[in-house]
mmCIF file of C-alpha atoms in Angstrom:
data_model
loop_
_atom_site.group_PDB
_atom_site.id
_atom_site.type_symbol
_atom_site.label_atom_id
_atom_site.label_comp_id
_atom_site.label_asym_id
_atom_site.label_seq_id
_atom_site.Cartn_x
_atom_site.Cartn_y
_atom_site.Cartn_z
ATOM 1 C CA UNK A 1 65.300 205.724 223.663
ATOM 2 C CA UNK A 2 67.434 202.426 222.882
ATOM 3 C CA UNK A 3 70.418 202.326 224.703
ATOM 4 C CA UNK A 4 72.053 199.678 221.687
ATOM 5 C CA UNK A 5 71.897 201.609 219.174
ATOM 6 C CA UNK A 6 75.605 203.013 219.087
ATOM 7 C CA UNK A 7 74.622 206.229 220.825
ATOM 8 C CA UNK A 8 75.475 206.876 224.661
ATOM 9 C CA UNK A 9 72.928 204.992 227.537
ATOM 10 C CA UNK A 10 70.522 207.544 229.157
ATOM 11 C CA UNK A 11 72.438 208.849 232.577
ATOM 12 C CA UNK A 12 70.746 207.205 235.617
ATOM 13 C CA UNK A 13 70.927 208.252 238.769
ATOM 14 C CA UNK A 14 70.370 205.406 241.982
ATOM 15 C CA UNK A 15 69.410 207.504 244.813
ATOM 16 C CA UNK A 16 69.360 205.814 247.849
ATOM 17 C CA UNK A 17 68.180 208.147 250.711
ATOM 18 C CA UNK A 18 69.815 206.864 254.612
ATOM 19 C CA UNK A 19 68.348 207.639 257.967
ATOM 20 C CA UNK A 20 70.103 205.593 260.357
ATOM 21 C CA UNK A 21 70.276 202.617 258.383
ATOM 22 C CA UNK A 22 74.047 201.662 257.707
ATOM 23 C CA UNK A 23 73.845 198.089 257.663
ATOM 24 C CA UNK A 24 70.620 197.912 255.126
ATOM 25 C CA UNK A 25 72.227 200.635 252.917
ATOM 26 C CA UNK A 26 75.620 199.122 252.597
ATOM 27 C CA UNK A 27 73.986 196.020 251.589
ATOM 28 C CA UNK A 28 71.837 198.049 248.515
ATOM 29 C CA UNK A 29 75.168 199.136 247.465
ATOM 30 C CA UNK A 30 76.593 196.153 247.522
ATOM 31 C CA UNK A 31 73.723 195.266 245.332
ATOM 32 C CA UNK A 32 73.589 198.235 243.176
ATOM 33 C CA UNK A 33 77.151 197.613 242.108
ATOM 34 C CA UNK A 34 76.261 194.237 240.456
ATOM 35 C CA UNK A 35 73.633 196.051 237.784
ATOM 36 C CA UNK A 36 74.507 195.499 234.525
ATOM 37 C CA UNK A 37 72.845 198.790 233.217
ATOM 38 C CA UNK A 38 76.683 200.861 232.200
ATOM 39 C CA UNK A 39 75.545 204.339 232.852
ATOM 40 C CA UNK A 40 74.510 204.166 236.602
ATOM 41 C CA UNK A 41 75.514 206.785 239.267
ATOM 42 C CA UNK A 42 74.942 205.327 242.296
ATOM 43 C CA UNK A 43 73.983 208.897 245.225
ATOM 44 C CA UNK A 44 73.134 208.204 248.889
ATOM 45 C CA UNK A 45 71.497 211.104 250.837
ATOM 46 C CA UNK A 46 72.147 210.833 254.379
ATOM 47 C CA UNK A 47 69.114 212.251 256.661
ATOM 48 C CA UNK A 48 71.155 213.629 259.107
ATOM 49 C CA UNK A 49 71.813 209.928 260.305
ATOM 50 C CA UNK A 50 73.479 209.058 264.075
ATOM 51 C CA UNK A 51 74.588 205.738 263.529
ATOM 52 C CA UNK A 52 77.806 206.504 262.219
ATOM 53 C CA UNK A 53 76.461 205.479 258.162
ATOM 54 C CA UNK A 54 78.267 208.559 256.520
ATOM 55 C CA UNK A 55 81.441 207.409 257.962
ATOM 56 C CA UNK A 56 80.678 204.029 256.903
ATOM 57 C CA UNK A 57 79.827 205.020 253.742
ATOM 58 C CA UNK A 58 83.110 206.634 253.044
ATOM 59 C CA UNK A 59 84.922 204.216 253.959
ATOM 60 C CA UNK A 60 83.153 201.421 251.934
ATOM 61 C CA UNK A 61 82.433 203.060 248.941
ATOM 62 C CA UNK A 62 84.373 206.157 248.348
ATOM 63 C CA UNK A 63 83.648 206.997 244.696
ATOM 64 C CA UNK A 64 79.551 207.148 245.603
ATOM 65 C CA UNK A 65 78.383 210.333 246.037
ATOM 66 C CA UNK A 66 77.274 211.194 249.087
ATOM 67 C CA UNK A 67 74.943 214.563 250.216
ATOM 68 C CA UNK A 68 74.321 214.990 254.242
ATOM 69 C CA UNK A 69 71.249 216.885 254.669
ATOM 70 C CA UNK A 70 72.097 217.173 258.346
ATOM 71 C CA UNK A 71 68.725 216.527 259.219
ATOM 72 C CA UNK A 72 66.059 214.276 259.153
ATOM 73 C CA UNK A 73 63.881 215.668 256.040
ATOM 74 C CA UNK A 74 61.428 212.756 255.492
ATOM 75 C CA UNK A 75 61.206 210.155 252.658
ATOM 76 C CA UNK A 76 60.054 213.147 250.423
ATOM 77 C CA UNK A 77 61.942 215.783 250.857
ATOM 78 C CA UNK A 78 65.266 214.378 251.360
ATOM 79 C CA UNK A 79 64.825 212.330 248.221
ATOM 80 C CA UNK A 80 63.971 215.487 246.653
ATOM 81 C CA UNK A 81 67.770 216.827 247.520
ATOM 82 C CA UNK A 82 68.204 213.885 245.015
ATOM 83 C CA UNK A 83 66.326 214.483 242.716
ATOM 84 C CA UNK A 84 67.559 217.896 242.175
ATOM 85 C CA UNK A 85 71.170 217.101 242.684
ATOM 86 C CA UNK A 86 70.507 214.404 240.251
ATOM 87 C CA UNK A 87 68.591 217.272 237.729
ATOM 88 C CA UNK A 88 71.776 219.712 237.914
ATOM 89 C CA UNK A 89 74.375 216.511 237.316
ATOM 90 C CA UNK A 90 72.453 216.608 233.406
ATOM 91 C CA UNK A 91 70.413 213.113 234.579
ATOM 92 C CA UNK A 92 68.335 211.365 231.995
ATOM 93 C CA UNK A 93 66.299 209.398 234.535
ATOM 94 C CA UNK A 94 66.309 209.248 238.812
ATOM 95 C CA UNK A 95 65.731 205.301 240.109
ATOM 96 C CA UNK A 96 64.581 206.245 243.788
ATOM 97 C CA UNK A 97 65.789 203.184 245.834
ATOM 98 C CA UNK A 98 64.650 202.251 249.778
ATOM 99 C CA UNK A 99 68.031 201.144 251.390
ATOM 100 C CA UNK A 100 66.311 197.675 252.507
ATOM 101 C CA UNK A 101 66.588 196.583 248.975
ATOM 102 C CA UNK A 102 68.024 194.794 246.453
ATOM 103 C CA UNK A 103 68.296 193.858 243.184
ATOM 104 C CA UNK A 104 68.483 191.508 239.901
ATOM 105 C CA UNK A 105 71.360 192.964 238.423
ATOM 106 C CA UNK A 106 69.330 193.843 235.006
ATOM 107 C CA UNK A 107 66.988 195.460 237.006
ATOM 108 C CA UNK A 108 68.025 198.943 235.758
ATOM 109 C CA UNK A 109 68.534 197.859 232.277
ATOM 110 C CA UNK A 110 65.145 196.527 232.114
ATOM 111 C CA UNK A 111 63.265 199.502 233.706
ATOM 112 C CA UNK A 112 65.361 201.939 231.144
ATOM 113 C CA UNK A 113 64.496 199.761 228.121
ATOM 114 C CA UNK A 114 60.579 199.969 228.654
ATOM 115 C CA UNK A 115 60.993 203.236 229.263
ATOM 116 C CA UNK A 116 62.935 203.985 225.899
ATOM 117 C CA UNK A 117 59.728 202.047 224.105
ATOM 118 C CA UNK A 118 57.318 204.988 224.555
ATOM 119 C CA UNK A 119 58.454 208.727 225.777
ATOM 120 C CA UNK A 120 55.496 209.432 227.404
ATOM 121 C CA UNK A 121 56.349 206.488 230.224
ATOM 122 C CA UNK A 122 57.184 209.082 232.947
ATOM 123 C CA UNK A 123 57.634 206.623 236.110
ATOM 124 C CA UNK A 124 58.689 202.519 235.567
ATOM 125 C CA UNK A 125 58.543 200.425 238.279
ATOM 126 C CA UNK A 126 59.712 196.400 238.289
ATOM 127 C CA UNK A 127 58.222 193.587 240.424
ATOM 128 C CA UNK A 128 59.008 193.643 243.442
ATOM 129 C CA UNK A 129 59.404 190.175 246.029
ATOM 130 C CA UNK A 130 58.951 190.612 249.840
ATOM 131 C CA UNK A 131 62.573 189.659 251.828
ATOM 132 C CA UNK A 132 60.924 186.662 253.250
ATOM 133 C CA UNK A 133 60.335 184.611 251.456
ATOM 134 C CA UNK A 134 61.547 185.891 248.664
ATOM 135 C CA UNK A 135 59.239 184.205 246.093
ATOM 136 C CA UNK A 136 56.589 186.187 247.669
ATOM 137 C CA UNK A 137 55.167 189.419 245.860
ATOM 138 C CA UNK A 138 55.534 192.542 247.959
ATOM 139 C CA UNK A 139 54.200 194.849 244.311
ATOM 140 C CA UNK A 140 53.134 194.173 240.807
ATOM 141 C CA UNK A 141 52.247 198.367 241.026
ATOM 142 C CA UNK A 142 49.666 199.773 242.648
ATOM 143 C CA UNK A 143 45.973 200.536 242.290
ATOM 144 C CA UNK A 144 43.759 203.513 243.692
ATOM 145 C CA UNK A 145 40.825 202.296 245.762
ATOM 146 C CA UNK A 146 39.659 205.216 247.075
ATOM 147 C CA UNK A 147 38.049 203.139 250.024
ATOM 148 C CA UNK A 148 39.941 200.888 253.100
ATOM 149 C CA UNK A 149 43.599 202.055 253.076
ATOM 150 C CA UNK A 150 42.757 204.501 249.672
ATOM 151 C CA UNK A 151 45.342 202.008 248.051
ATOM 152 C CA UNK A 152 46.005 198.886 247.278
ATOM 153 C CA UNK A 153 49.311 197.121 245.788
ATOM 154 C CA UNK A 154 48.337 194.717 243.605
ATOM 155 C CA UNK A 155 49.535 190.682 244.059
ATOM 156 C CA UNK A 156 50.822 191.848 247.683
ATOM 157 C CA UNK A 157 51.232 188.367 249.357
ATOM 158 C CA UNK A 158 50.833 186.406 246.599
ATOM 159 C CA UNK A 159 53.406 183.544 245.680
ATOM 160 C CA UNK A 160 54.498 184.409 242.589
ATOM 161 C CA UNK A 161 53.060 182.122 239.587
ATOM 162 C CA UNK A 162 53.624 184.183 236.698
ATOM 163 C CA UNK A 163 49.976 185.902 237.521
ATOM 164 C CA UNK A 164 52.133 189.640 236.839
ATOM 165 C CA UNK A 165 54.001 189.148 233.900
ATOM 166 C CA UNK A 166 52.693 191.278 231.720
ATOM 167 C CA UNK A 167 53.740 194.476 231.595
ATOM 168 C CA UNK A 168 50.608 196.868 232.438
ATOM 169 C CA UNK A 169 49.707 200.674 232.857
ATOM 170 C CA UNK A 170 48.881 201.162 236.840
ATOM 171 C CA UNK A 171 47.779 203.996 239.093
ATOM 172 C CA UNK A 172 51.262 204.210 240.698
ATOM 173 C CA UNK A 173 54.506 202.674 242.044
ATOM 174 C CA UNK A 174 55.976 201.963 245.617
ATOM 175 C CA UNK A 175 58.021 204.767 246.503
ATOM 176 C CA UNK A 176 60.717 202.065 247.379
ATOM 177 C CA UNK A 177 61.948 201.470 243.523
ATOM 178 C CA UNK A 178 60.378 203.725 240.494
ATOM 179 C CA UNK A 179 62.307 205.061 237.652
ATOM 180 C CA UNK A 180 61.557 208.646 237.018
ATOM 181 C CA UNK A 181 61.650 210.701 233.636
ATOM 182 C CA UNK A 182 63.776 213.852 233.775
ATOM 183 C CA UNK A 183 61.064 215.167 231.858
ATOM 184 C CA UNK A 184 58.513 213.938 234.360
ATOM 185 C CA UNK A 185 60.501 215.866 237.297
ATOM 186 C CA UNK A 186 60.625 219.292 235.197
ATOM 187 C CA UNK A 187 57.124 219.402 234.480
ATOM 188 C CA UNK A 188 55.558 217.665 237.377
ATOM 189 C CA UNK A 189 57.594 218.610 240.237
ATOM 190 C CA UNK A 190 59.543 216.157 242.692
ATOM 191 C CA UNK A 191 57.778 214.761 246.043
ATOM 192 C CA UNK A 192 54.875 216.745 247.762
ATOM 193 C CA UNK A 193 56.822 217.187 251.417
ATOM 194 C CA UNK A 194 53.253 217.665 252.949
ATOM 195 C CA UNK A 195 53.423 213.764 253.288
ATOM 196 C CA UNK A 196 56.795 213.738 254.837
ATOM 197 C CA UNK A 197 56.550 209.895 254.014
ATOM 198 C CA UNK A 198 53.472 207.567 252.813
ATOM 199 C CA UNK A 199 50.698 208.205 249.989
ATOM 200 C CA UNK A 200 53.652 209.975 248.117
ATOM 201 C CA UNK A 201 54.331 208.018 245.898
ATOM 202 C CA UNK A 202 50.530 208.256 245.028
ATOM 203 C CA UNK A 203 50.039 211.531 244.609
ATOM 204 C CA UNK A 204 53.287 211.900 242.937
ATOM 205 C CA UNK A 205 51.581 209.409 240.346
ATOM 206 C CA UNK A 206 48.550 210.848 240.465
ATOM 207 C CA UNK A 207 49.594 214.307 239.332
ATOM 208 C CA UNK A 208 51.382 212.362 236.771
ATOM 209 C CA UNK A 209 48.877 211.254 235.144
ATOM 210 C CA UNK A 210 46.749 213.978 235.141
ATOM 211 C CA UNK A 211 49.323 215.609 233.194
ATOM 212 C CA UNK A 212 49.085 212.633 230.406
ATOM 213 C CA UNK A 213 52.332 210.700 231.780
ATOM 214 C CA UNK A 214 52.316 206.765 231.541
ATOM 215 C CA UNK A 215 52.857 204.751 234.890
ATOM 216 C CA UNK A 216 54.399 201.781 233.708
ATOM 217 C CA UNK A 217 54.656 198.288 235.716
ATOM 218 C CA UNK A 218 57.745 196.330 234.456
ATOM 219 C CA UNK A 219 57.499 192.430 235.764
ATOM 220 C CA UNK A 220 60.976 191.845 233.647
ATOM 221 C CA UNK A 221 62.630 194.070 236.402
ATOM 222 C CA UNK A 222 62.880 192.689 239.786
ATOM 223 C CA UNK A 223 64.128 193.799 243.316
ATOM 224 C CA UNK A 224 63.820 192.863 246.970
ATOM 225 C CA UNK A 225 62.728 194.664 249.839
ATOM 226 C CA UNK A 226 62.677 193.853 253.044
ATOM 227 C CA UNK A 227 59.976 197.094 254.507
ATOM 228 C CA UNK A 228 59.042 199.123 256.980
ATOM 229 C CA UNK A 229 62.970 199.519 257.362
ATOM 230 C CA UNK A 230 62.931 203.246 258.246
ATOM 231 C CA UNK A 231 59.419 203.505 261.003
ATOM 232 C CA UNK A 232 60.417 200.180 262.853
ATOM 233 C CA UNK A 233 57.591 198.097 260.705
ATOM 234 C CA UNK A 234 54.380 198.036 259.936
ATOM 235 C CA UNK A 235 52.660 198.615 263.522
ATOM 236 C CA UNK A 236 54.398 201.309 264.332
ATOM 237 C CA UNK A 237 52.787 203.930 266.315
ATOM 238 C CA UNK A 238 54.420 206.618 263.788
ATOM 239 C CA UNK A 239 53.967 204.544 260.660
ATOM 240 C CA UNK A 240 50.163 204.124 261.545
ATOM 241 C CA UNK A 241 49.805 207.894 262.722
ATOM 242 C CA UNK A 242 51.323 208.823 259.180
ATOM 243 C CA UNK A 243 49.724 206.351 256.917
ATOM 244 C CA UNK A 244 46.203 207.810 258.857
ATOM 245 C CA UNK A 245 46.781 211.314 258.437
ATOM 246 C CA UNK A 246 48.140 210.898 254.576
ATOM 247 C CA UNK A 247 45.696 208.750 253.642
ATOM 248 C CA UNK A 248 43.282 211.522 254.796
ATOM 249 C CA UNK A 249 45.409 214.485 252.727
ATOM 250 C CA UNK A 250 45.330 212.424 249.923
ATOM 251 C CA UNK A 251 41.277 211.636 249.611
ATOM 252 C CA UNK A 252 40.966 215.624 249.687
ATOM 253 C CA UNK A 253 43.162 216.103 247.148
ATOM 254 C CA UNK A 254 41.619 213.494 244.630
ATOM 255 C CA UNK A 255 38.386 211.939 245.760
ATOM 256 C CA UNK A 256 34.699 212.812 244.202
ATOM 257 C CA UNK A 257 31.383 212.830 246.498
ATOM 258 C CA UNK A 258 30.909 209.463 245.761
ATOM 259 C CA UNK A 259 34.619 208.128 246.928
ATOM 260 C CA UNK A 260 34.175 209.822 249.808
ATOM 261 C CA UNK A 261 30.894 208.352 250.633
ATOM 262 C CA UNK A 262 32.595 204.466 249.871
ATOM 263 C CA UNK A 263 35.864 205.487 251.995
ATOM 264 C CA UNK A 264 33.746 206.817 255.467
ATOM 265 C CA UNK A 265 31.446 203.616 255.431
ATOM 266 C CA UNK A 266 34.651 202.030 254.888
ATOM 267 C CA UNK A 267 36.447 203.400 257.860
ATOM 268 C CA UNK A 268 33.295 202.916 259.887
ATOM 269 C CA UNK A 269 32.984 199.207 259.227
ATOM 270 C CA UNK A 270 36.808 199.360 259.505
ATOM 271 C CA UNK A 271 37.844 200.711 262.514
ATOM 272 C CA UNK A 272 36.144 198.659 265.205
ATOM 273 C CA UNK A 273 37.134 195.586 263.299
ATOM 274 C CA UNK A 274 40.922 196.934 263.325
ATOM 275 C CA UNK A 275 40.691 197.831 267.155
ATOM 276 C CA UNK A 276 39.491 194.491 268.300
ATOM 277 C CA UNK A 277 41.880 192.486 265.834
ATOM 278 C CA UNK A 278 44.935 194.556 266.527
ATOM 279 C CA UNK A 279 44.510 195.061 270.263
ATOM 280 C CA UNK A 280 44.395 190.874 270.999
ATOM 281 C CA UNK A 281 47.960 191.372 269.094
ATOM 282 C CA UNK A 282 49.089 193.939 271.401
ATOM 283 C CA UNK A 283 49.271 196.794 269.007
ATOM 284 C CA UNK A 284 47.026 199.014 270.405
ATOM 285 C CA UNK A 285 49.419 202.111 270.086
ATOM 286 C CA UNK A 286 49.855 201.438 266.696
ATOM 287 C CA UNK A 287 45.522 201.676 266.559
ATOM 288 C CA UNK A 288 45.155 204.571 268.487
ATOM 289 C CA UNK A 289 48.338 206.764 266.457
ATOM 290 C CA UNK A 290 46.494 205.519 263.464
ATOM 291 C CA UNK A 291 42.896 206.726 264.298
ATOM 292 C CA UNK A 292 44.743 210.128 265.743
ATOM 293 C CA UNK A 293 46.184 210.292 262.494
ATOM 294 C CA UNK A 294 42.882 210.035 260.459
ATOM 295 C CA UNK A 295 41.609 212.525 262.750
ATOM 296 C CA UNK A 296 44.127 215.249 262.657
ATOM 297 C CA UNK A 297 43.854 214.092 258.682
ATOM 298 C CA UNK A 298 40.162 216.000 258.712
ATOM 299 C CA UNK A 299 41.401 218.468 261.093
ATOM 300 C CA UNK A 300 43.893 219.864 258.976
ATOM 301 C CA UNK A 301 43.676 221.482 255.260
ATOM 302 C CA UNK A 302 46.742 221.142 253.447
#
C-alpha cells in the first residue's frame, strides 16, 4: 500500500478516547493537527467526561468529530465506539491515541508506510519517549514474559542511543499509540472489554498473532506520552487493583503449565519484596489493591 503512487492515501482514523482530561486532550489535538500524513480524521470519544472537555472540544476544534458515550466505558470499550464508528466511516486503518500524547508530525506517515510494505502487518506501533525527559524511552514494543508483571516493554527507561532503530516484529504495542489494519479489526475483533483497561493491548496482540497478523515496531515513528494520565499514575490504588486482576485474566487465557509454574514463584519472590519496598514509599494502598486484584484475578473465570 504506497500512498505516492498517484492513487488516494489509505483513510486514517486518530481516535483519541477523553475521560476527564480536557487540558491533555486539547494538547494531542493540537499535536495531531501538525501530522503531515494528508488523509487523517482526527475522532475524540468522550467517556461521559465532567470536566466540561466536550464543551471545550467544540469550541476549540469544531470540525473534529466528536462521539459522547455518556458514560465512563473503560479504555476498551469506549475505544471500541471508535473503532466501529471509524469501520462504518469506510476507514483503511484506526491510530488509537492516549490523550497525554504527542507527536512528530510524520508520525502517521511513517506508521502507514511500513504498514503498506507487507499486508499482513495488522498493528504498527512507533517509538515512543517518556514526557520527562523526553529523550527517555517509555516503548520500543513490547515483549511477553509470562513471569513478574506477564509483560515487559522493551528499552523502558533507557536513554535513547539508537539501541531501537531497527524496525522489529514484537509481541505487542502500548495501547497508547498502535496503528490498526481494517482488516485486522474485521477478522480479529476490537478490544476484549473484560479488561476494561490494562493487558489489552496484549491480548488484543496476542489474538493477532495467532491468527498469522504481523506486530510491527516502527522506531522511524515517534510520539510522547506523558502516562498514567487517566488512573492518577502509576501507584494508584485502581491502576494496581486492575493491572493485578488483568494480569491474572490474561495468564489464563495464554499461559502453558510451565509459564504458570515461572509466574507463581515469581509472584512469591515478588510480593514481599514489593510490600516492603512500596510501603517505606507510602504506597501501601496501591500494594494491597494490587494483591486484591491478583486475588480476585484467580477468583474469577472470565
Amino acid at each position: 500500500m504506497n500512498t505516492n503512487n498517484g492513487h488516494a492515501p489509505p483513510r486514517v482514523v486518530a481516535l483519541i478516547l477523553n475521560w476527564n482530561g480536557r487540558s491533555d486532550t486539547l494538547a494531542c489535538l493540537r499535536s495531531l493537527q501538525q501530522q503531515t500524513y494528508p488523509a487523517l480524521i482526527p475522532l475524540v470519544v468522550d467517556n461521559g467526561s465532567q470536566d466540561g472537555s466536550v464543551a471545550a472540544i467544540r469550541a476549540d476544534f469544531p470540525a473534529v468529530h466528536l462521539i459522547e458515550t455518556g458514560a465512563n466505558l473503560g479504555f476498551c470499550a469506549g475505544n471500541n465506539v471508535g473503532m466501529t464508528w471509524a469501520l462504518a466511516q469506510g476507514a483503511d486503518f484506526v491510530l488509537l491515541l492516549n490523550n497525554d500524547t504527542w507527536f512528530d508530525p510524520a508520525m502517521t506517515q511513517e506508521l502507514v508506510a511500513e504498514a503498506g510494505r507487507d499486508p499482513q502487518i495488522g498493528l504498527a506501533g512507533p517509538k515512543i519517549y517518556q514526557a520527562k525527559p523526553p529523550t527517555v524511552l517509555w516503548s520500543a514494543g513490547g515483549r511477553v514474559t509470562f513471569w513478574g508483571n506477564v509483560t515487559a516493554m522493551r528499552g523502558f527507561g533507557q536513554a535513547d542511543r539508537g539501541q531501537y532503530d531497527s524496525a522489529a516484529d514484537v509481541d505487542y504495542l502500548p495501547g497508547c499509540g498502535i496503528l490498526a489494519r481494517r482488516q485486522l479489526l474485521e477478522t480479529v475483533g476490537l478490544l476484549d472489554p473484560a479488561y476494561f483497561a490494562y493487558y489489552e493491548d496484549a491480548d488484543w496482540a496476542m489474538r493477532a498473532r495467532q491468527a498469522g497478523w504481523i506486530v510491527r515496531y516502527v522506531p522511524s515513528a515517534r510520539m510522547w506520552h506523558k502516562g498514567g494520565a487517566s488512573t492518577g499514575g502509576f501507584y494508584n490504588p485502581r491502576e494496581k487493583y486492575l493491572s493485578g486482576v488483568n494480569a491474572v485474566r490474561f495468564m489464563r487465557r495464554y499461559a502453558h503449565a510451565g509459564q504458570w509454574v515461572l509466574y507463581l514463584i515469581s509472584l512469591a519472590a515478588g510480593i514481599p519484596w514489593l510490600i516492603i519496598r512500596e510501603s517505606a514509599r507510602g504506597r501501601s494502598a496501591a500494594v494491597r489493591a494490587k494483591i486484591r486484584g491478583l486475588i480476585d484475578g484467580f477468583r474469577y473465570k472470565s
